[in-house]
């Protein structure tokens, strides 16, 4: 079993829709959870990170962690074509980051 | 302009050849990392270095080698022993080693290696 599991998609939604991206993790010791955005043929860039359980909001993006169910979510409101990318969730353990498989998202105008 | 540079952007290799991928950072970061990305598999850690002249194997180190002679440089050699080297390779750095406290990793633009 992978330590972080993510549905690879692909996911295609119309512009303006609310997008929900999800991951699960297995290691109870993980405390930090990140979402990276990766455009085609580019390196990932950090969107946001959260510590422990709870929500964190940044503009149209909301990250949510539920440690009781080991569930990580990213919500995108009012999605735009420029949001089309691969989204990677990651958890931080000792010495390294553990990444999910990445979900490829397309926002259709 | 601070950041991480990787070169070349595209690299083609014949079977049986060793190739070296370059990674340079001017962020004054102590820790550097190499990841491999394959379609549908996310990022997998190959090697990491917490300090100059020291490095550790990651999850998929077989067939790869690294060196860390300078703080700003962390080259990766893909050897002929690597059975399936065609992939997208990403270098990253962080100001201090990733431990239990949060420490953001910054990524370079990547090198796409294709074995012919």
Coordinates of C-alpha atoms in Angstrom, one line a residue:
Chain A
X1 CA 0.0 0.0 0.0
X2 CA 1.3 3.4 -1.0
X3 CA 1.7 5.8 2.0
X4 CA -0.2 8.5 0.0
X5 CA -2.9 7.6 -2.5
X6 CA -4.4 9.9 -5.0
X7 CA -6.8 9.3 -7.9
X8 CA -4.8 10.1 -11.0
X9 CA -8.0 11.1 -13.0
X10 CA -8.0 12.6 -15.5
X11 CA -10.7 15.1 -14.3
X12 CA -12.4 17.4 -16.7
X13 CA -14.9 20.1 -15.6
X14 CA -16.4 23.3 -17.1
X15 CA -15.1 26.7 -16.2
X16 CA -16.6 28.1 -13.1
X17 CA -17.2 24.7 -11.4
X18 CA -16.1 23.8 -7.9
X19 CA -13.3 21.2 -8.1
X20 CA -12.6 18.7 -5.3
X21 CA -9.3 16.8 -5.3
X22 CA -8.6 14.2 -2.7
X23 CA -5.9 12.0 -1.2
X24 CA -5.7 9.5 1.6
X25 CA -2.6 8.7 3.6
X26 CA -1.7 5.8 5.9
X27 CA 1.1 7.1 8.2
X28 CA -0.4 8.6 11.4
X29 CA 2.9 10.3 12.1
X30 CA 2.5 12.7 9.2
X31 CA 1.9 16.3 10.4
X32 CA 2.3 18.5 7.4
X33 CA 0.3 18.2 4.2
X34 CA 1.0 20.0 0.9
X35 CA -0.6 20.6 -2.4
X36 CA 1.6 21.2 -5.4
X37 CA 0.5 22.4 -8.9
X38 CA 2.5 21.2 -11.9
X39 CA 2.0 22.6 -15.4
X40 CA 2.9 20.4 -18.3
X41 CA 6.7 19.8 -18.7
X42 CA 7.4 22.1 -15.7
X43 CA 8.5 21.5 -12.1
X44 CA 5.9 21.4 -9.3
X45 CA 5.2 24.6 -7.4
X46 CA 3.8 24.8 -3.9
X47 CA 0.2 25.9 -3.7
X48 CA -0.4 25.6 0.0
X49 CA 0.4 23.5 3.1
X50 CA -1.5 22.7 6.2
X51 CA -0.4 21.5 9.6
X52 CA -2.4 18.8 11.4
X53 CA -6.2 18.9 11.0
X54 CA -8.2 21.8 9.8
X55 CA -8.8 24.1 6.9
X56 CA -6.6 26.7 5.2
X57 CA -7.9 29.2 2.6
X58 CA -5.9 31.1 0.0
X59 CA -8.1 33.0 -2.5
X60 CA -10.0 30.4 -4.6
X61 CA -8.2 27.5 -3.0
X62 CA -9.0 25.7 0.2
X63 CA -7.0 22.9 1.7
X64 CA -8.6 20.6 4.2
X65 CA -7.1 17.8 6.4
X66 CA -9.0 15.3 8.5
X67 CA -6.5 13.4 10.5
X68 CA -9.1 11.1 12.0
X69 CA -9.9 9.7 8.6
X70 CA -6.5 10.4 7.1
X71 CA -8.1 12.4 4.3
X72 CA -6.6 15.4 2.4
X73 CA -8.6 17.6 0.2
X74 CA -8.1 20.6 -2.1
X75 CA -11.1 22.6 -3.3
X76 CA -10.9 25.1 -6.1
X77 CA -13.8 27.6 -6.4
X78 CA -14.7 29.4 -9.6
X79 CA -12.3 27.3 -11.6
X80 CA -10.5 28.9 -14.5
X81 CA -8.8 27.4 -17.6
X82 CA -5.5 28.5 -16.2
X83 CA -6.1 26.1 -13.3
X84 CA -5.6 23.2 -15.8
X85 CA -2.6 21.3 -14.5
X86 CA -1.6 18.2 -12.5
X87 CA -2.2 18.6 -8.8
X88 CA 0.0 16.6 -6.4
X89 CA -0.7 16.0 -2.7
X90 CA 2.2 15.3 -0.4
X91 CA 2.8 14.5 3.2
X92 CA 5.9 15.2 5.2
X93 CA 7.5 12.4 7.2
X94 CA 11.0 12.3 8.7
X95 CA 13.7 13.1 6.1
X96 CA 11.4 13.2 3.1
X97 CA 8.2 14.1 1.3
X98 CA 5.8 11.4 0.2
X99 CA 3.8 12.2 -2.9
X100 CA 0.5 11.0 -4.3
X101 CA 0.3 9.9 -7.9
X102 CA -1.1 13.3 -9.0
X103 CA -4.5 14.2 -10.6
X104 CA -4.6 15.7 -14.0
X105 CA -7.2 18.4 -14.1
X106 CA -8.6 20.2 -17.2
X107 CA -10.9 23.2 -17.0
X108 CA -12.9 23.6 -20.2
X109 CA -13.9 27.2 -21.3
Chain B
X1 CA 17.1 35.9 -9.6
X2 CA 17.1 33.1 -7.1
X3 CA 16.1 29.6 -8.1
X4 CA 17.1 26.1 -9.2
X5 CA 18.3 25.4 -12.7
X6 CA 18.5 22.0 -14.4
X7 CA 20.2 21.1 -17.6
X8 CA 19.7 20.0 -20.2
X9 CA 15.9 20.3 -20.6
X10 CA 15.8 17.2 -22.9
X11 CA 18.4 14.4 -23.0
X12 CA 18.6 11.4 -25.3
X13 CA 20.7 8.4 -24.3
X14 CA 21.6 5.2 -26.1
X15 CA 21.3 2.0 -24.1
X16 CA 24.5 1.2 -22.2
X17 CA 25.6 4.8 -21.8
X18 CA 25.9 6.8 -18.6
X19 CA 24.5 10.3 -18.5
X20 CA 24.8 13.1 -16.0
X21 CA 22.0 15.5 -15.2
X22 CA 22.9 18.9 -13.8
X23 CA 21.2 20.7 -10.9
X24 CA 22.4 24.0 -9.5
X25 CA 20.7 26.3 -6.9
X26 CA 21.6 29.8 -5.8
X27 CA 19.2 29.8 -2.8
X28 CA 21.9 29.0 -0.3
X29 CA 20.0 25.9 0.6
X30 CA 21.6 23.1 2.6
X31 CA 19.5 20.2 1.4
X32 CA 19.0 19.0 -2.2
X33 CA 16.9 16.2 -3.6
X34 CA 16.5 14.2 -6.8
X35 CA 13.1 12.8 -7.8
X36 CA 11.9 10.7 -10.7
X37 CA 8.4 11.2 -12.2
X38 CA 6.7 8.6 -14.4
X39 CA 3.1 9.0 -15.7
X40 CA 0.6 8.0 -13.0
X41 CA 3.2 7.4 -10.3
X42 CA 3.8 10.8 -8.8
X43 CA 7.3 11.7 -7.6
X44 CA 9.7 9.1 -6.2
X45 CA 12.8 10.0 -4.3
X46 CA 16.1 8.8 -5.8
X47 CA 18.8 10.5 -3.6
X48 CA 19.0 13.3 -1.2
X49 CA 21.8 15.3 0.4
X50 CA 21.5 17.2 3.7
X51 CA 24.9 18.8 3.6
X52 CA 28.0 19.0 1.4
X53 CA 29.9 15.8 1.0
X54 CA 27.0 13.7 2.4
X55 CA 24.1 12.0 0.7
X56 CA 21.6 9.2 1.3
X57 CA 19.7 6.8 -0.9
X58 CA 16.0 7.4 -1.4
X59 CA 13.4 4.9 -2.4
X60 CA 14.7 4.0 -5.9
X61 CA 18.5 4.6 -5.8
X62 CA 19.5 1.5 -7.8
X63 CA 21.2 2.4 -11.1
X64 CA 21.8 6.1 -10.0
X65 CA 24.7 7.9 -8.4
X66 CA 25.2 11.4 -7.1
X67 CA 27.9 13.7 -5.6
X68 CA 27.7 16.8 -3.5
X69 CA 31.1 18.5 -3.6
X70 CA 29.6 22.0 -3.6
X71 CA 26.7 23.4 -1.7
X72 CA 25.0 24.7 -4.8
X73 CA 25.5 21.7 -7.0
X74 CA 24.0 18.2 -6.9
X75 CA 24.5 16.3 -10.2
X76 CA 22.8 13.0 -10.9
X77 CA 24.3 10.2 -13.0
X78 CA 22.0 7.7 -14.6
X79 CA 24.1 4.6 -15.1
X80 CA 23.7 1.8 -17.6
X81 CA 22.6 -0.4 -14.6
X82 CA 19.3 1.6 -14.5
X83 CA 16.9 -0.8 -16.3
X84 CA 14.2 1.7 -17.3
X85 CA 15.7 5.3 -17.2
X86 CA 13.2 7.0 -19.5
X87 CA 11.4 9.5 -17.2
X88 CA 11.1 13.1 -16.1
X89 CA 13.8 14.0 -13.5
X90 CA 13.2 16.8 -10.9
X91 CA 15.7 18.4 -8.6
X92 CA 14.6 20.2 -5.5
X93 CA 16.2 22.0 -2.6
X94 CA 15.2 23.2 0.9
X95 CA 16.8 25.5 3.3
X96 CA 17.4 22.8 5.9
X97 CA 16.9 19.0 5.8
X98 CA 13.3 17.8 5.8
X99 CA 12.6 16.5 9.3
X100 CA 9.5 16.7 11.3
X101 CA 9.3 20.5 11.2
X102 CA 7.9 21.9 8.0
X103 CA 10.4 22.9 5.4
X104 CA 9.3 23.8 1.9
X105 CA 11.0 22.1 -1.1
X106 CA 11.5 24.2 -4.2
X107 CA 11.7 22.4 -7.5
X108 CA 13.7 23.0 -10.7
X109 CA 12.1 22.9 -14.2
X110 CA 13.1 19.2 -14.8
X111 CA 15.0 17.2 -17.3
X112 CA 13.3 14.7 -19.6
X113 CA 15.5 11.8 -20.3
X114 CA 14.7 9.4 -23.2
X115 CA 16.6 6.2 -23.9
X116 CA 16.7 5.3 -27.6

